[in-house]
């Protein structure tokens, strides 16, 4: 397959995904293979919560819409134009060990492997075993030559050249040992933070709520830690969070809220609580589901230095330009194709690794 052919197949996939919406999916006549896949995909979306209780239709539709927006001719062209594919190393089989914390979390690695001209040997998470294999079937139907490029395995991974594995800090140590003789990208736990000045508008803080609550806070791009100026009042923050109060109606989230709040209270920790979210002063970056940690800062330059020193624990930073290379409120779950996890350029890795 030429690069243009590969790009065009993913553009077709983007058109297919663009039909699906929580407000009501619309079947379009000009989408490739719709007669085979449209109804089945709509059914799979609504079955997803039975496969994984966190995969509510709302969250799955959001993930699908995000990928529909990313997989356009314009975005794919801009992304791949930064690379020279002619000098790529020989075709490799790349083992992908995927996480399952949010829907289609491993799709970017899958896309990068195929667009760079390699084969994908995929081990899905037990928490997300259905969405990516379905989309792989769509791609193969769009171009049968992809059939030999995509393999899903349930057991032991064998006969591969390179590894991209995502897991916890504990599993990462296992991956690093097990794959020590293979070129690899090993991803560990990361969290995202927001830096507030106290001058944020209600709209800013409501957008921050999207960064906190999307996917119930399960993603590495979810904000789990706030840095606020000394003396900061959380009144405006809690007022803005009220928009997301319905999250407590999801049983799994509510169970986590009740449990984590009880643990904090039994430990005599001082909490601020609004009935569906607790916030706690804590130096850690990783807060449990339904809770956000916070720290006070006195000097923004000192905080910048701290965040740079802790960069390996941080996926992204949200602020109104208070911190260099931070992103806008409400945008953490809308990464672009060229926004790489852990700032590791997957395409360059795949093109240059022998």
GROMACS .gro file of C-alpha atoms in nm:
model
  354
    1UNK     CA    1   0.000   0.000   0.000
    2UNK     CA    2   0.123   0.348  -0.081
    3UNK     CA    3   0.115   0.615   0.187
    4UNK     CA    4  -0.169   0.789   0.002
    5UNK     CA    5  -0.370   0.466  -0.006
    6UNK     CA    6  -0.321   0.413   0.366
    7UNK     CA    7  -0.422   0.770   0.436
    8UNK     CA    8  -0.734   0.739   0.221
    9UNK     CA    9  -0.845   0.426   0.409
   10UNK     CA   10  -0.830   0.609   0.741
   11UNK     CA   11  -1.013   0.904   0.589
   12UNK     CA   12  -1.291   0.659   0.498
   13UNK     CA   13  -1.291   0.534   0.855
   14UNK     CA   14  -1.321   0.893   0.978
   15UNK     CA   15  -1.624   0.944   0.753
   16UNK     CA   16  -1.778   0.625   0.889
   17UNK     CA   17  -1.723   0.732   1.251
   18UNK     CA   18  -1.863   1.080   1.186
   19UNK     CA   19  -2.213   0.933   1.149
   20UNK     CA   20  -2.242   0.831   1.514
   21UNK     CA   21  -2.365   1.067   1.781
   22UNK     CA   22  -2.534   1.047   2.118
   23UNK     CA   23  -2.793   1.294   1.989
   24UNK     CA   24  -2.882   1.051   1.712
   25UNK     CA   25  -2.674   0.865   1.457
   26UNK     CA   26  -2.740   0.944   1.092
   27UNK     CA   27  -2.671   0.686   0.823
   28UNK     CA   28  -2.526   0.854   0.514
   29UNK     CA   29  -2.553   0.715   0.165
   30UNK     CA   30  -2.200   0.809   0.057
   31UNK     CA   31  -2.008   0.621   0.329
   32UNK     CA   32  -1.815   0.314   0.225
   33UNK     CA   33  -1.955  -0.024   0.337
   34UNK     CA   34  -2.229   0.133   0.546
   35UNK     CA   35  -2.471  -0.145   0.459
   36UNK     CA   36  -2.241  -0.394   0.631
   37UNK     CA   37  -2.113  -0.200   0.931
   38UNK     CA   38  -2.343   0.087   1.033
   39UNK     CA   39  -2.612  -0.103   1.224
   40UNK     CA   40  -2.362  -0.342   1.381
   41UNK     CA   41  -2.149  -0.056   1.510
   42UNK     CA   42  -2.447   0.125   1.656
   43UNK     CA   43  -2.540  -0.197   1.834
   44UNK     CA   44  -2.184  -0.242   1.963
   45UNK     CA   45  -2.182   0.111   2.106
   46UNK     CA   46  -2.489   0.034   2.311
   47UNK     CA   47  -2.348  -0.302   2.422
   48UNK     CA   48  -2.020  -0.148   2.535
   49UNK     CA   49  -2.139  -0.076   2.887
   50UNK     CA   50  -2.223  -0.444   2.931
   51UNK     CA   51  -1.863  -0.526   2.839
   52UNK     CA   52  -1.716  -0.252   3.061
   53UNK     CA   53  -1.932  -0.064   3.309
   54UNK     CA   54  -1.732   0.256   3.258
   55UNK     CA   55  -1.802   0.255   2.882
   56UNK     CA   56  -2.137   0.432   2.889
   57UNK     CA   57  -2.286   0.529   2.552
   58UNK     CA   58  -2.206   0.894   2.628
   59UNK     CA   59  -1.835   0.820   2.678
   60UNK     CA   60  -1.810   0.585   2.379
   61UNK     CA   61  -1.983   0.833   2.149
   62UNK     CA   62  -1.743   1.102   2.267
   63UNK     CA   63  -1.439   0.886   2.187
   64UNK     CA   64  -1.581   0.803   1.844
   65UNK     CA   65  -1.653   1.168   1.769
   66UNK     CA   66  -1.299   1.263   1.870
   67UNK     CA   67  -1.153   1.013   1.625
   68UNK     CA   68  -1.397   1.117   1.352
   69UNK     CA   69  -1.269   1.472   1.392
   70UNK     CA   70  -0.905   1.361   1.385
   71UNK     CA   71  -0.928   1.129   1.082
   72UNK     CA   72  -0.980   1.390   0.813
   73UNK     CA   73  -0.783   1.440   0.494
   74UNK     CA   74  -0.651   1.770   0.628
   75UNK     CA   75  -0.539   1.637   0.967
   76UNK     CA   76  -0.380   1.320   0.832
   77UNK     CA   77  -0.193   1.514   0.563
   78UNK     CA   78  -0.064   1.770   0.813
   79UNK     CA   79   0.048   1.494   1.048
   80UNK     CA   80   0.234   1.270   0.806
   81UNK     CA   81   0.384   1.558   0.606
   82UNK     CA   82   0.632   1.609   0.891
   83UNK     CA   83   0.800   1.274   0.820
   84UNK     CA   84   1.008   1.118   0.545
   85UNK     CA   85   0.869   0.771   0.483
   86UNK     CA   86   1.095   0.689   0.188
   87UNK     CA   87   1.391   0.617   0.415
   88UNK     CA   88   1.195   0.409   0.663
   89UNK     CA   89   1.348   0.088   0.794
   90UNK     CA   90   1.216  -0.245   0.665
   91UNK     CA   91   0.866  -0.354   0.757
   92UNK     CA   92   0.843  -0.463   1.119
   93UNK     CA   93   0.587  -0.649   1.325
   94UNK     CA   94   0.504  -0.422   1.615
   95UNK     CA   95   0.350  -0.577   1.926
   96UNK     CA   96   0.090  -0.345   2.076
   97UNK     CA   97  -0.013  -0.406   2.436
   98UNK     CA   98  -0.307  -0.176   2.485
   99UNK     CA   99  -0.467  -0.022   2.791
  100UNK     CA  100  -0.843  -0.024   2.841
  101UNK     CA  101  -0.908   0.263   3.079
  102UNK     CA  102  -1.099   0.469   2.819
  103UNK     CA  103  -1.262   0.370   2.488
  104UNK     CA  104  -1.019   0.328   2.197
  105UNK     CA  105  -0.728   0.451   2.408
  106UNK     CA  106  -0.485   0.247   2.196
  107UNK     CA  107  -0.611   0.362   1.858
  108UNK     CA  108  -0.333   0.617   1.803
  109UNK     CA  109  -0.062   0.350   1.838
  110UNK     CA  110  -0.259   0.123   1.604
  111UNK     CA  111  -0.287   0.405   1.349
  112UNK     CA  112   0.081   0.496   1.379
  113UNK     CA  113   0.192   0.137   1.317
  114UNK     CA  114  -0.015   0.099   1.003
  115UNK     CA  115   0.046   0.445   0.857
  116UNK     CA  116   0.422   0.394   0.898
  117UNK     CA  117   0.406   0.077   0.689
  118UNK     CA  118   0.437  -0.185   0.962
  119UNK     CA  119   0.232  -0.479   1.087
  120UNK     CA  120   0.031  -0.458   1.407
  121UNK     CA  121   0.024  -0.756   1.645
  122UNK     CA  122  -0.233  -0.648   1.902
  123UNK     CA  123  -0.312  -0.764   2.251
  124UNK     CA  124  -0.616  -0.572   2.370
  125UNK     CA  125  -0.701  -0.505   2.732
  126UNK     CA  126  -0.968  -0.726   2.883
  127UNK     CA  127  -1.153  -0.398   2.947
  128UNK     CA  128  -1.170  -0.301   2.579
  129UNK     CA  129  -1.187  -0.608   2.357
  130UNK     CA  130  -1.450  -0.511   2.102
  131UNK     CA  131  -1.424  -0.156   1.963
  132UNK     CA  132  -1.081  -0.170   1.800
  133UNK     CA  133  -1.131  -0.517   1.644
  134UNK     CA  134  -1.455  -0.389   1.491
  135UNK     CA  135  -1.281  -0.086   1.339
  136UNK     CA  136  -1.003  -0.312   1.213
  137UNK     CA  137  -1.266  -0.516   1.028
  138UNK     CA  138  -1.395  -0.197   0.871
  139UNK     CA  139  -1.045  -0.102   0.753
  140UNK     CA  140  -0.986  -0.450   0.607
  141UNK     CA  141  -1.318  -0.431   0.423
  142UNK     CA  142  -1.207  -0.094   0.283
  143UNK     CA  143  -0.874  -0.238   0.167
  144UNK     CA  144  -0.816  -0.614   0.183
  145UNK     CA  145  -0.439  -0.575   0.174
  146UNK     CA  146  -0.463  -0.468   0.541
  147UNK     CA  147  -0.571  -0.821   0.633
  148UNK     CA  148  -0.208  -0.930   0.649
  149UNK     CA  149  -0.111  -0.620   0.849
  150UNK     CA  150  -0.347  -0.658   1.147
  151UNK     CA  151  -0.349  -0.952   1.390
  152UNK     CA  152  -0.520  -0.975   1.727
  153UNK     CA  153  -0.387  -1.227   1.979
  154UNK     CA  154  -0.530  -1.349   2.308
  155UNK     CA  155  -0.240  -1.555   2.435
  156UNK     CA  156   0.134  -1.505   2.436
  157UNK     CA  157   0.287  -1.250   2.198
  158UNK     CA  158   0.535  -1.412   1.963
  159UNK     CA  159   0.733  -1.330   1.648
  160UNK     CA  160   0.753  -0.952   1.675
  161UNK     CA  161   1.030  -0.699   1.626
  162UNK     CA  162   0.926  -0.398   1.830
  163UNK     CA  163   0.696  -0.328   2.125
  164UNK     CA  164   0.468  -0.045   2.231
  165UNK     CA  165   0.316  -0.128   2.569
  166UNK     CA  166   0.096   0.077   2.799
  167UNK     CA  167   0.025  -0.008   3.160
  168UNK     CA  168   0.065   0.091   3.522
  169UNK     CA  169   0.398   0.166   3.689
  170UNK     CA  170   0.396  -0.193   3.817
  171UNK     CA  171   0.329  -0.356   3.481
  172UNK     CA  172   0.583  -0.123   3.318
  173UNK     CA  173   0.858  -0.280   3.528
  174UNK     CA  174   0.747  -0.620   3.402
  175UNK     CA  175   0.737  -0.493   3.042
  176UNK     CA  176   1.084  -0.341   3.072
  177UNK     CA  177   1.225  -0.674   3.191
  178UNK     CA  178   1.030  -0.898   2.955
  179UNK     CA  179   1.101  -0.686   2.646
  180UNK     CA  180   1.455  -0.580   2.739
  181UNK     CA  181   1.594  -0.725   2.414
  182UNK     CA  182   1.344  -0.546   2.188
  183UNK     CA  183   1.323  -0.181   2.086
  184UNK     CA  184   1.028  -0.050   2.281
  185UNK     CA  185   0.812   0.233   2.403
  186UNK     CA  186   0.690   0.152   2.756
  187UNK     CA  187   0.428   0.387   2.897
  188UNK     CA  188   0.363   0.421   3.269
  189UNK     CA  189   0.111   0.603   3.487
  190UNK     CA  190   0.075   0.972   3.417
  191UNK     CA  191  -0.172   1.234   3.529
  192UNK     CA  192  -0.269   1.580   3.417
  193UNK     CA  193  -0.278   1.901   3.618
  194UNK     CA  194  -0.444   2.240   3.605
  195UNK     CA  195  -0.283   2.563   3.722
  196UNK     CA  196  -0.528   2.829   3.833
  197UNK     CA  197  -0.469   3.198   3.903
  198UNK     CA  198  -0.801   3.272   4.072
  199UNK     CA  199  -0.901   3.499   3.783
  200UNK     CA  200  -1.060   3.227   3.570
  201UNK     CA  201  -1.408   3.291   3.433
  202UNK     CA  202  -1.703   3.065   3.504
  203UNK     CA  203  -1.668   2.937   3.146
  204UNK     CA  204  -1.302   2.849   3.210
  205UNK     CA  205  -1.389   2.654   3.523
  206UNK     CA  206  -1.682   2.476   3.358
  207UNK     CA  207  -1.445   2.373   3.077
  208UNK     CA  208  -1.204   2.248   3.345
  209UNK     CA  209  -1.488   2.025   3.463
  210UNK     CA  210  -1.476   1.854   3.124
  211UNK     CA  211  -1.106   1.786   3.181
  212UNK     CA  212  -1.186   1.638   3.522
  213UNK     CA  213  -1.503   1.436   3.459
  214UNK     CA  214  -1.479   1.313   3.098
  215UNK     CA  215  -1.438   0.934   3.101
  216UNK     CA  216  -1.510   0.959   3.477
  217UNK     CA  217  -1.151   1.074   3.532
  218UNK     CA  218  -0.999   0.744   3.419
  219UNK     CA  219  -0.766   0.879   3.150
  220UNK     CA  220  -0.408   1.001   3.181
  221UNK     CA  221  -0.524   1.327   3.022
  222UNK     CA  222  -0.784   1.382   3.292
  223UNK     CA  223  -0.697   1.657   3.541
  224UNK     CA  224  -0.643   1.494   3.880
  225UNK     CA  225  -0.446   1.774   4.048
  226UNK     CA  226  -0.497   2.150   4.087
  227UNK     CA  227  -0.234   2.407   4.169
  228UNK     CA  228  -0.396   2.717   4.315
  229UNK     CA  229  -0.252   3.042   4.457
  230UNK     CA  230  -0.212   3.080   4.832
  231UNK     CA  231  -0.545   3.181   4.984
  232UNK     CA  232  -0.749   3.057   4.687
  233UNK     CA  233  -1.124   3.021   4.751
  234UNK     CA  234  -1.284   2.715   4.594
  235UNK     CA  235  -1.634   2.868   4.588
  236UNK     CA  236  -1.625   2.957   4.216
  237UNK     CA  237  -1.468   2.621   4.135
  238UNK     CA  238  -1.744   2.425   4.310
  239UNK     CA  239  -2.012   2.647   4.155
  240UNK     CA  240  -1.877   2.564   3.808
  241UNK     CA  241  -1.852   2.192   3.887
  242UNK     CA  242  -2.225   2.184   3.962
  243UNK     CA  243  -2.279   2.144   3.586
  244UNK     CA  244  -2.143   1.788   3.616
  245UNK     CA  245  -2.354   1.674   3.912
  246UNK     CA  246  -2.526   1.399   3.712
  247UNK     CA  247  -2.203   1.198   3.721
  248UNK     CA  248  -2.308   1.071   4.063
  249UNK     CA  249  -2.600   0.884   3.901
  250UNK     CA  250  -2.355   0.634   3.744
  251UNK     CA  251  -2.334   0.348   3.989
  252UNK     CA  252  -1.964   0.271   3.944
  253UNK     CA  253  -1.871   0.636   3.993
  254UNK     CA  254  -2.102   0.670   4.294
  255UNK     CA  255  -1.949   0.360   4.455
  256UNK     CA  256  -1.602   0.506   4.414
  257UNK     CA  257  -1.717   0.840   4.554
  258UNK     CA  258  -1.867   0.677   4.863
  259UNK     CA  259  -1.568   0.450   4.920
  260UNK     CA  260  -1.294   0.709   4.869
  261UNK     CA  261  -1.475   0.971   5.075
  262UNK     CA  262  -1.512   0.720   5.359
  263UNK     CA  263  -1.142   0.631   5.345
  264UNK     CA  264  -1.043   0.998   5.357
  265UNK     CA  265  -1.277   1.072   5.647
  266UNK     CA  266  -1.165   0.769   5.849
  267UNK     CA  267  -0.808   0.890   5.804
  268UNK     CA  268  -0.913   1.232   5.939
  269UNK     CA  269  -0.812   1.409   5.620
  270UNK     CA  270  -0.955   1.755   5.569
  271UNK     CA  271  -1.184   1.750   5.266
  272UNK     CA  272  -1.391   1.988   5.061
  273UNK     CA  273  -1.695   1.810   4.919
  274UNK     CA  274  -1.992   1.900   4.700
  275UNK     CA  275  -2.181   1.571   4.704
  276UNK     CA  276  -2.015   1.419   4.395
  277UNK     CA  277  -1.653   1.537   4.408
  278UNK     CA  278  -1.407   1.565   4.695
  279UNK     CA  279  -1.096   1.779   4.684
  280UNK     CA  280  -0.805   1.722   4.918
  281UNK     CA  281  -0.476   1.899   4.975
  282UNK     CA  282  -0.213   1.643   4.880
  283UNK     CA  283   0.133   1.651   4.714
  284UNK     CA  284   0.057   1.350   4.491
  285UNK     CA  285  -0.048   1.379   4.127
  286UNK     CA  286  -0.265   1.067   4.109
  287UNK     CA  287  -0.596   1.112   4.288
  288UNK     CA  288  -0.857   0.837   4.314
  289UNK     CA  289  -1.176   0.844   4.106
  290UNK     CA  290  -1.422   1.111   4.228
  291UNK     CA  291  -1.147   1.311   4.397
  292UNK     CA  292  -0.907   1.585   4.288
  293UNK     CA  293  -0.594   1.677   4.482
  294UNK     CA  294  -0.470   2.033   4.517
  295UNK     CA  295  -0.166   2.227   4.632
  296UNK     CA  296  -0.110   2.595   4.696
  297UNK     CA  297   0.169   2.784   4.521
  298UNK     CA  298   0.324   3.123   4.596
  299UNK     CA  299   0.541   3.185   4.290
  300UNK     CA  300   0.448   3.082   3.936
  301UNK     CA  301   0.814   3.058   3.827
  302UNK     CA  302   0.889   2.817   4.110
  303UNK     CA  303   0.584   2.613   4.009
  304UNK     CA  304   0.705   2.606   3.647
  305UNK     CA  305   1.037   2.465   3.769
  306UNK     CA  306   0.856   2.206   3.983
  307UNK     CA  307   0.639   2.089   3.693
  308UNK     CA  308   0.940   2.062   3.462
  309UNK     CA  309   1.120   1.851   3.722
  310UNK     CA  310   0.814   1.625   3.752
  311UNK     CA  311   0.749   1.607   3.377
  312UNK     CA  312   0.771   1.227   3.366
  313UNK     CA  313   0.466   1.206   3.593
  314UNK     CA  314   0.259   1.457   3.395
  315UNK     CA  315   0.071   1.401   3.069
  316UNK     CA  316  -0.054   1.754   3.010
  317UNK     CA  317  -0.097   2.088   3.188
  318UNK     CA  318  -0.404   2.309   3.166
  319UNK     CA  319  -0.397   2.683   3.230
  320UNK     CA  320  -0.469   3.024   3.082
  321UNK     CA  321  -0.108   3.053   2.958
  322UNK     CA  322   0.028   3.059   3.314
  323UNK     CA  323   0.262   2.769   3.234
  324UNK     CA  324   0.467   2.721   2.919
  325UNK     CA  325   0.319   2.472   2.669
  326UNK     CA  326  -0.003   2.441   2.866
  327UNK     CA  327  -0.333   2.382   2.687
  328UNK     CA  328  -0.667   2.554   2.719
  329UNK     CA  329  -0.935   2.449   2.964
  330UNK     CA  330  -1.166   2.182   2.827
  331UNK     CA  331  -0.921   2.050   2.568
  332UNK     CA  332  -0.737   1.767   2.741
  333UNK     CA  333  -0.953   1.497   2.581
  334UNK     CA  334  -0.917   1.638   2.230
  335UNK     CA  335  -0.556   1.564   2.140
  336UNK     CA  336  -0.449   1.613   1.781
  337UNK     CA  337  -0.274   1.343   1.582
  338UNK     CA  338   0.060   1.510   1.647
  339UNK     CA  339   0.005   1.529   2.025
  340UNK     CA  340   0.194   1.220   2.135
  341UNK     CA  341   0.143   1.037   2.463
  342UNK     CA  342   0.433   1.105   2.701
  343UNK     CA  343   0.577   1.336   2.430
  344UNK     CA  344   0.732   1.033   2.259
  345UNK     CA  345   0.707   1.064   1.881
  346UNK     CA  346   0.574   0.721   1.786
  347UNK     CA  347   0.612   0.771   1.412
  348UNK     CA  348   0.979   0.869   1.439
  349UNK     CA  349   1.038   0.566   1.662
  350UNK     CA  350   0.873   0.335   1.411
  351UNK     CA  351   1.048   0.484   1.108
  352UNK     CA  352   1.399   0.475   1.256
  353UNK     CA  353   1.404   0.159   1.467
  354UNK     CA  354   1.558  -0.147   1.304
   0.00000   0.00000   0.00000
